[in-house]
Amino acid sequence: MALNFSSATSPTVRRGPRVVTVYDTNTGCPPTRGNPQISLSISVTGPTLFMMNANMIRLGAGDLRGAVTMNGVEISRRLSYTSVSHWQTVVWTAVTSVVDAGTYTFSLNGDNLNIWGCGTSYGKISVIALEI
Amino acid sequence: MAIDFSEGGSFAFTRPPRRIVVYDERGGCPPSPANDRLMTASFTLVNESIVSVQSQIIRRRSSAQRCDSVLYGVGVPNVNGNAAGTNPLMQYLSFNDQSTVEWDTHYHCWMGVVPAGTHTFYIDNVTSGCRNFYGCGVTFGQMHIMIFE
């Protein structure tokens, strides 16, 4: 379904865009926890396109990977490598296909646990919902 | 509990989405700038809007050290909800783990609600001694901004 932007003042969309952000509020640097590291759920009532970005730091050595899923399906996977143990920021981005009405959960999961996060300044996931 | 958007929220399009792209047009690879600011974009909003910012810039690492960069927003609410002044929106934290010369890419991203008015988003080096390590032309440094007003 294409957005109709032929009118500068009245684009054909069902609703205006909305945005939500969830920060990593766990204490600890990094905290001891399982997956998901952070997540958020959004309910929409019609066809919707989501724009997502997320970031979180990790502490460790070697090839450390994480992914963001939407309802359990990976939509962005990133690899982060350091030869010795260091903090490093990892960023995930994705734009989804148009999905039907329903509830959608975005989760940031690490392949390794207890290496991710250091509070609100270093971890968040944001989603823009465009109901069309 | 899922966030329920069925009520439609308080936002409505007042104009089509717009896009701004800013490139790192400083000369040099990396350049030797006079200050820490790497890329800057300013724009004016008539209404409260949703804004998405994504940026990338490479950094040349020549010694084992930490170099961080931050995406700032002027008049943009951050995690604390403070919309006054200049707020850090995302810090890219990066260590060099070797003493050899390496390039690495810094990424920044932010989405949120921005009030009406003129706003400036910019990327800044925030680590002493790292100012001259960022960038290698337009191919390796961009800031992309989407505005839903």
mmCIF file of C-alpha atoms in Angstrom:
data_model
loop_
_atom_site.group_PDB
_atom_site.id
_atom_site.type_symbol
_atom_site.label_atom_id
_atom_site.label_comp_id
_atom_site.label_asym_id
_atom_site.label_seq_id
_atom_site.Cartn_x
_atom_site.Cartn_y
_atom_site.Cartn_z
ATOM 1 C CA MET A 1 0.000 0.000 0.000
ATOM 2 C CA ALA A 2 1.590 3.238 -1.102
ATOM 3 C CA LEU A 3 1.366 6.469 0.818
ATOM 4 C CA ASN A 4 -0.280 9.160 -1.277
ATOM 5 C CA PHE A 5 1.675 12.358 -0.906
ATOM 6 C CA SER A 6 0.182 14.060 -3.947
ATOM 7 C CA SER A 7 -1.372 16.664 -1.698
ATOM 8 C CA ALA A 8 1.015 18.777 0.323
ATOM 9 C CA THR A 9 -1.532 19.329 3.053
ATOM 10 C CA SER A 10 -3.623 16.149 3.103
ATOM 11 C CA PRO A 11 -1.499 13.038 2.663
ATOM 12 C CA THR A 12 -3.557 9.867 2.657
ATOM 13 C CA VAL A 13 -2.744 8.198 5.916
ATOM 14 C CA ARG A 14 -5.110 6.907 8.519
ATOM 15 C CA ARG A 15 -3.286 8.498 11.411
ATOM 16 C CA GLY A 16 -0.423 10.731 12.221
ATOM 17 C CA PRO A 17 2.860 9.100 13.154
ATOM 18 C CA ARG A 18 3.607 8.115 16.712
ATOM 19 C CA VAL A 19 6.840 7.290 18.464
ATOM 20 C CA VAL A 20 7.681 5.394 21.604
ATOM 21 C CA THR A 21 11.028 4.828 23.312
ATOM 22 C CA VAL A 22 11.927 2.379 26.071
ATOM 23 C CA TYR A 23 15.181 2.964 27.919
ATOM 24 C CA ASP A 24 17.331 0.402 29.697
ATOM 25 C CA THR A 25 16.365 1.141 33.287
ATOM 26 C CA ASN A 26 18.098 -1.881 34.839
ATOM 27 C CA THR A 27 20.848 -1.083 37.293
ATOM 28 C CA GLY A 28 24.276 -2.626 36.863
ATOM 29 C CA CYS A 29 27.078 -2.155 34.388
ATOM 30 C CA PRO A 30 26.322 -4.582 32.870
ATOM 31 C CA PRO A 31 23.339 -6.003 34.793
ATOM 32 C CA THR A 32 22.838 -9.719 35.329
ATOM 33 C CA ARG A 33 19.764 -10.648 33.344
ATOM 34 C CA GLY A 34 18.357 -12.884 30.670
ATOM 35 C CA ASN A 35 16.780 -11.923 27.363
ATOM 36 C CA PRO A 36 15.238 -9.727 26.278
ATOM 37 C CA GLN A 37 17.574 -6.985 27.365
ATOM 38 C CA ILE A 38 14.805 -4.458 26.690
ATOM 39 C CA SER A 39 11.517 -4.666 24.828
ATOM 40 C CA LEU A 40 8.385 -2.737 23.968
ATOM 41 C CA SER A 41 4.978 -3.696 22.648
ATOM 42 C CA ILE A 42 2.688 -1.663 20.433
ATOM 43 C CA SER A 43 -0.923 -2.306 19.440
ATOM 44 C CA VAL A 44 -2.161 -0.914 16.140
ATOM 45 C CA THR A 45 -5.602 -1.088 14.589
ATOM 46 C CA GLY A 46 -4.732 -1.215 10.901
ATOM 47 C CA PRO A 47 -1.941 -1.657 8.353
ATOM 48 C CA THR A 48 1.217 -0.168 9.808
ATOM 49 C CA LEU A 49 4.834 0.377 8.858
ATOM 50 C CA PHE A 50 7.338 0.474 11.714
ATOM 51 C CA MET A 51 10.693 2.256 11.804
ATOM 52 C CA MET A 52 12.934 0.947 14.586
ATOM 53 C CA ASN A 53 16.293 1.851 15.987
ATOM 54 C CA ALA A 54 18.044 0.603 19.091
ATOM 55 C CA ASN A 55 21.399 0.900 20.772
ATOM 56 C CA MET A 56 23.153 -0.700 23.716
ATOM 57 C CA ILE A 57 26.714 -1.022 24.903
ATOM 58 C CA ARG A 58 28.323 -4.360 25.596
ATOM 59 C CA LEU A 59 31.349 -5.389 27.644
ATOM 60 C CA GLY A 60 33.456 -8.326 26.556
ATOM 61 C CA ALA A 61 36.016 -9.739 24.174
ATOM 62 C CA GLY A 62 35.641 -11.397 20.822
ATOM 63 C CA ASP A 63 32.679 -11.722 18.505
ATOM 64 C CA LEU A 64 29.596 -10.606 20.435
ATOM 65 C CA ARG A 65 26.274 -10.473 18.641
ATOM 66 C CA GLY A 66 22.765 -9.295 19.260
ATOM 67 C CA ALA A 67 19.523 -8.941 17.366
ATOM 68 C CA VAL A 68 16.232 -7.085 17.506
ATOM 69 C CA THR A 69 13.143 -9.162 16.873
ATOM 70 C CA MET A 70 9.553 -8.250 16.069
ATOM 71 C CA ASN A 71 7.190 -10.891 17.450
ATOM 72 C CA GLY A 72 10.119 -13.299 17.555
ATOM 73 C CA VAL A 73 11.325 -12.705 13.999
ATOM 74 C CA GLU A 74 14.728 -11.073 13.602
ATOM 75 C CA ILE A 75 14.594 -7.724 11.841
ATOM 76 C CA SER A 76 18.146 -6.525 12.585
ATOM 77 C CA ARG A 77 21.286 -8.408 13.669
ATOM 78 C CA ARG A 78 24.641 -6.878 14.493
ATOM 79 C CA LEU A 79 28.110 -8.178 15.241
ATOM 80 C CA SER A 80 30.572 -6.406 17.507
ATOM 81 C CA TYR A 81 34.190 -7.491 17.780
ATOM 82 C CA THR A 82 37.017 -6.434 20.081
ATOM 83 C CA SER A 83 40.114 -8.538 20.571
ATOM 84 C CA VAL A 84 40.239 -7.778 24.284
ATOM 85 C CA SER A 85 37.505 -6.962 26.779
ATOM 86 C CA HIS A 86 36.137 -3.457 26.122
ATOM 87 C CA TRP A 87 32.900 -1.558 26.152
ATOM 88 C CA GLN A 88 31.543 -0.994 22.641
ATOM 89 C CA THR A 89 28.294 0.498 21.358
ATOM 90 C CA VAL A 90 26.086 -1.599 19.083
ATOM 91 C CA VAL A 91 23.307 -0.062 16.980
ATOM 92 C CA TRP A 92 20.368 -1.789 15.287
ATOM 93 C CA THR A 93 18.061 -0.262 12.674
ATOM 94 C CA ALA A 94 15.184 -1.583 10.601
ATOM 95 C CA VAL A 95 12.125 -0.560 8.631
ATOM 96 C CA THR A 96 9.489 -3.274 8.551
ATOM 97 C CA SER A 97 7.121 -4.251 5.812
ATOM 98 C CA VAL A 98 3.513 -3.159 6.243
ATOM 99 C CA VAL A 99 1.905 -5.347 8.873
ATOM 100 C CA ASP A 100 -1.727 -5.924 9.778
ATOM 101 C CA ALA A 101 -3.558 -4.728 12.868
ATOM 102 C CA GLY A 102 -2.393 -6.393 16.053
ATOM 103 C CA THR A 103 0.093 -6.233 18.866
ATOM 104 C CA TYR A 104 3.780 -6.195 17.996
ATOM 105 C CA THR A 105 6.618 -6.732 20.456
ATOM 106 C CA PHE A 106 10.115 -5.479 19.667
ATOM 107 C CA SER A 107 12.835 -7.168 21.721
ATOM 108 C CA LEU A 108 16.578 -6.680 21.912
ATOM 109 C CA ASN A 109 18.261 -10.028 22.562
ATOM 110 C CA GLY A 110 21.925 -10.850 23.049
ATOM 111 C CA ASP A 111 23.521 -14.087 21.889
ATOM 112 C CA ASN A 112 25.561 -13.838 25.112
ATOM 113 C CA LEU A 113 24.078 -12.821 28.439
ATOM 114 C CA ASN A 114 25.286 -10.516 31.229
ATOM 115 C CA ILE A 115 27.410 -8.403 28.895
ATOM 116 C CA TRP A 116 24.810 -5.854 27.766
ATOM 117 C CA GLY A 117 23.873 -2.436 29.090
ATOM 118 C CA CYS A 118 24.786 0.256 31.560
ATOM 119 C CA GLY A 119 21.657 2.235 32.292
ATOM 120 C CA THR A 120 19.496 4.701 30.440
ATOM 121 C CA SER A 121 22.336 6.627 28.799
ATOM 122 C CA TYR A 122 23.600 3.565 26.960
ATOM 123 C CA GLY A 123 20.559 1.517 26.011
ATOM 124 C CA LYS A 124 17.228 2.175 24.356
ATOM 125 C CA ILE A 125 14.856 0.977 21.689
ATOM 126 C CA SER A 126 12.653 3.378 19.713
ATOM 127 C CA VAL A 127 9.848 2.695 17.266
ATOM 128 C CA ILE A 128 7.909 5.025 14.987
ATOM 129 C CA ALA A 129 4.511 3.658 13.923
ATOM 130 C CA LEU A 130 3.057 4.866 10.624
ATOM 131 C CA GLU A 131 -0.518 3.616 10.298
ATOM 132 C CA ILE A 132 -1.412 3.874 6.639
ATOM 133 C CA MET B 1 1.288 -4.261 28.794
ATOM 134 C CA ALA B 2 1.221 -3.221 25.168
ATOM 135 C CA ILE B 3 1.101 0.436 24.309
ATOM 136 C CA ASP B 4 -2.329 0.952 22.778
ATOM 137 C CA PHE B 5 -2.333 3.195 19.740
ATOM 138 C CA SER B 6 -5.971 2.525 18.905
ATOM 139 C CA GLU B 7 -7.003 5.962 20.129
ATOM 140 C CA GLY B 8 -4.885 7.558 17.462
ATOM 141 C CA GLY B 9 -2.748 9.710 19.656
ATOM 142 C CA SER B 10 -2.494 13.449 19.428
ATOM 143 C CA PHE B 11 -0.452 13.710 16.263
ATOM 144 C CA ALA B 12 -1.698 14.309 12.753
ATOM 145 C CA PHE B 13 0.212 14.987 9.560
ATOM 146 C CA THR B 14 0.150 18.658 8.688
ATOM 147 C CA ARG B 15 2.533 18.214 5.764
ATOM 148 C CA PRO B 16 4.343 15.403 3.954
ATOM 149 C CA PRO B 17 7.394 13.840 5.561
ATOM 150 C CA ARG B 18 10.647 15.627 4.872
ATOM 151 C CA ARG B 19 14.238 14.454 4.790
ATOM 152 C CA ILE B 20 17.466 16.282 5.494
ATOM 153 C CA VAL B 21 20.885 14.820 4.747
ATOM 154 C CA VAL B 22 24.071 16.453 5.985
ATOM 155 C CA TYR B 23 27.454 15.206 4.826
ATOM 156 C CA ASP B 24 30.857 15.545 6.403
ATOM 157 C CA GLU B 25 32.291 18.040 3.949
ATOM 158 C CA ARG B 26 35.396 18.934 5.895
ATOM 159 C CA GLY B 27 38.559 18.292 3.962
ATOM 160 C CA GLY B 28 41.093 15.736 5.123
ATOM 161 C CA CYS B 29 41.173 12.107 5.989
ATOM 162 C CA PRO B 30 40.761 12.703 8.831
ATOM 163 C CA PRO B 31 40.632 16.517 8.920
ATOM 164 C CA SER B 32 42.161 18.702 11.611
ATOM 165 C CA PRO B 33 39.176 20.762 12.736
ATOM 166 C CA ALA B 34 39.203 23.797 14.974
ATOM 167 C CA ASN B 35 36.536 22.347 17.254
ATOM 168 C CA ASP B 36 34.931 19.040 18.175
ATOM 169 C CA ARG B 37 31.709 19.408 16.198
ATOM 170 C CA LEU B 38 31.647 16.900 13.334
ATOM 171 C CA MET B 39 28.297 17.441 11.549
ATOM 172 C CA THR B 40 25.420 19.847 12.171
ATOM 173 C CA ALA B 41 21.834 20.164 10.904
ATOM 174 C CA SER B 42 19.377 22.920 11.838
ATOM 175 C CA PHE B 43 15.728 23.201 10.858
ATOM 176 C CA THR B 44 12.542 24.946 11.915
ATOM 177 C CA LEU B 45 9.278 23.214 12.753
ATOM 178 C CA VAL B 46 5.936 24.998 12.715
ATOM 179 C CA ASN B 47 4.292 22.265 14.768
ATOM 180 C CA GLU B 48 5.315 19.611 17.252
ATOM 181 C CA SER B 49 6.794 16.773 15.190
ATOM 182 C CA ILE B 50 8.263 13.313 15.290
ATOM 183 C CA VAL B 51 11.897 13.267 14.214
ATOM 184 C CA SER B 52 14.227 10.379 13.402
ATOM 185 C CA VAL B 53 17.998 10.968 13.272
ATOM 186 C CA GLN B 54 20.587 8.465 12.063
ATOM 187 C CA SER B 55 24.236 9.252 11.491
ATOM 188 C CA GLN B 56 27.536 7.596 10.812
ATOM 189 C CA ILE B 57 31.119 8.771 10.720
ATOM 190 C CA ILE B 58 34.367 6.868 10.649
ATOM 191 C CA ARG B 59 37.168 7.293 13.137
ATOM 192 C CA ARG B 60 40.865 6.617 12.633
ATOM 193 C CA ARG B 61 42.386 4.920 15.625
ATOM 194 C CA SER B 62 46.123 5.265 15.966
ATOM 195 C CA SER B 63 46.680 4.138 19.526
ATOM 196 C CA ALA B 64 44.981 2.126 22.226
ATOM 197 C CA GLN B 65 42.510 4.608 23.677
ATOM 198 C CA ARG B 66 38.845 5.422 24.141
ATOM 199 C CA CYS B 67 37.122 7.884 21.807
ATOM 200 C CA ASP B 68 33.404 8.626 22.269
ATOM 201 C CA SER B 69 31.075 10.728 20.158
ATOM 202 C CA VAL B 70 27.642 12.053 21.060
ATOM 203 C CA LEU B 71 24.520 13.050 19.166
ATOM 204 C CA TYR B 72 23.158 16.270 20.699
ATOM 205 C CA GLY B 73 19.845 18.029 20.215
ATOM 206 C CA VAL B 74 19.238 21.681 21.035
ATOM 207 C CA GLY B 75 15.792 22.091 22.541
ATOM 208 C CA VAL B 76 15.139 18.380 22.146
ATOM 209 C CA PRO B 77 13.919 16.345 25.142
ATOM 210 C CA ASN B 78 16.283 13.579 26.195
ATOM 211 C CA VAL B 79 15.845 10.627 28.537
ATOM 212 C CA ASN B 80 15.134 12.996 31.416
ATOM 213 C CA GLY B 81 12.447 14.809 29.444
ATOM 214 C CA ASN B 82 14.338 18.078 29.654
ATOM 215 C CA ALA B 83 13.714 20.098 26.491
ATOM 216 C CA ALA B 84 15.659 23.161 27.550
ATOM 217 C CA GLY B 85 19.187 23.759 26.352
ATOM 218 C CA THR B 86 21.429 21.210 24.674
ATOM 219 C CA ASN B 87 20.808 17.568 25.502
ATOM 220 C CA PRO B 88 22.827 14.437 24.787
ATOM 221 C CA LEU B 89 20.589 12.023 22.885
ATOM 222 C CA MET B 90 22.958 9.114 22.273
ATOM 223 C CA GLN B 91 26.597 8.436 23.123
ATOM 224 C CA TYR B 92 28.627 6.119 20.907
ATOM 225 C CA LEU B 93 31.215 4.506 23.132
ATOM 226 C CA SER B 94 34.300 3.068 21.477
ATOM 227 C CA PHE B 95 37.622 1.713 22.676
ATOM 228 C CA ASN B 96 40.613 0.967 20.558
ATOM 229 C CA ASP B 97 42.035 -2.354 21.644
ATOM 230 C CA GLN B 98 45.223 -2.288 19.631
ATOM 231 C CA SER B 99 48.090 0.108 19.072
ATOM 232 C CA THR B 100 47.931 -0.278 15.299
ATOM 233 C CA VAL B 101 46.120 2.160 13.017
ATOM 234 C CA GLU B 102 42.531 1.127 12.378
ATOM 235 C CA TRP B 103 39.344 2.711 11.094
ATOM 236 C CA ASP B 104 36.045 2.196 12.855
ATOM 237 C CA THR B 105 32.527 3.513 12.251
ATOM 238 C CA HIS B 106 30.521 5.402 14.863
ATOM 239 C CA TYR B 107 26.735 5.213 14.584
ATOM 240 C CA HIS B 108 24.115 7.366 16.274
ATOM 241 C CA CYS B 109 20.350 7.062 16.273
ATOM 242 C CA TRP B 110 17.457 8.798 17.971
ATOM 243 C CA MET B 111 13.682 9.055 17.537
ATOM 244 C CA GLY B 112 11.339 11.266 19.478
ATOM 245 C CA VAL B 113 8.928 14.134 19.742
ATOM 246 C CA VAL B 114 10.368 17.570 19.041
ATOM 247 C CA PRO B 115 8.505 20.776 19.890
ATOM 248 C CA ALA B 116 7.833 23.560 17.390
ATOM 249 C CA GLY B 117 10.695 25.949 16.831
ATOM 250 C CA THR B 118 14.212 25.939 15.447
ATOM 251 C CA HIS B 119 16.359 22.989 16.458
ATOM 252 C CA THR B 120 19.912 21.889 15.887
ATOM 253 C CA PHE B 121 21.184 18.327 15.889
ATOM 254 C CA TYR B 122 24.911 17.751 15.832
ATOM 255 C CA ILE B 123 27.581 15.111 16.373
ATOM 256 C CA ASP B 124 30.433 15.998 18.693
ATOM 257 C CA ASN B 125 33.617 14.313 19.771
ATOM 258 C CA VAL B 126 33.590 14.211 23.579
ATOM 259 C CA THR B 127 36.939 12.598 24.404
ATOM 260 C CA SER B 128 40.022 14.690 24.960
ATOM 261 C CA GLY B 129 42.697 14.011 22.386
ATOM 262 C CA CYS B 130 40.347 12.483 19.795
ATOM 263 C CA ARG B 131 39.269 15.630 17.911
ATOM 264 C CA ASN B 132 41.418 14.997 14.861
ATOM 265 C CA PHE B 133 40.476 11.347 14.426
ATOM 266 C CA TYR B 134 37.024 11.573 12.784
ATOM 267 C CA GLY B 135 35.929 11.588 9.179
ATOM 268 C CA CYS B 136 37.115 10.999 5.644
ATOM 269 C CA GLY B 137 34.751 12.923 3.401
ATOM 270 C CA VAL B 138 31.143 12.629 2.380
ATOM 271 C CA THR B 139 31.271 8.891 1.734
ATOM 272 C CA PHE B 140 32.060 8.122 5.338
ATOM 273 C CA GLY B 141 30.129 10.754 7.237
ATOM 274 C CA GLN B 142 26.414 11.489 6.972
ATOM 275 C CA MET B 143 23.510 12.511 9.155
ATOM 276 C CA HIS B 144 20.027 11.566 7.945
ATOM 277 C CA ILE B 145 16.974 13.248 9.462
ATOM 278 C CA MET B 146 13.342 12.299 8.816
ATOM 279 C CA ILE B 147 10.681 14.783 9.921
ATOM 280 C CA PHE B 148 7.035 13.833 10.362
ATOM 281 C CA GLU B 149 5.242 17.087 10.981
#
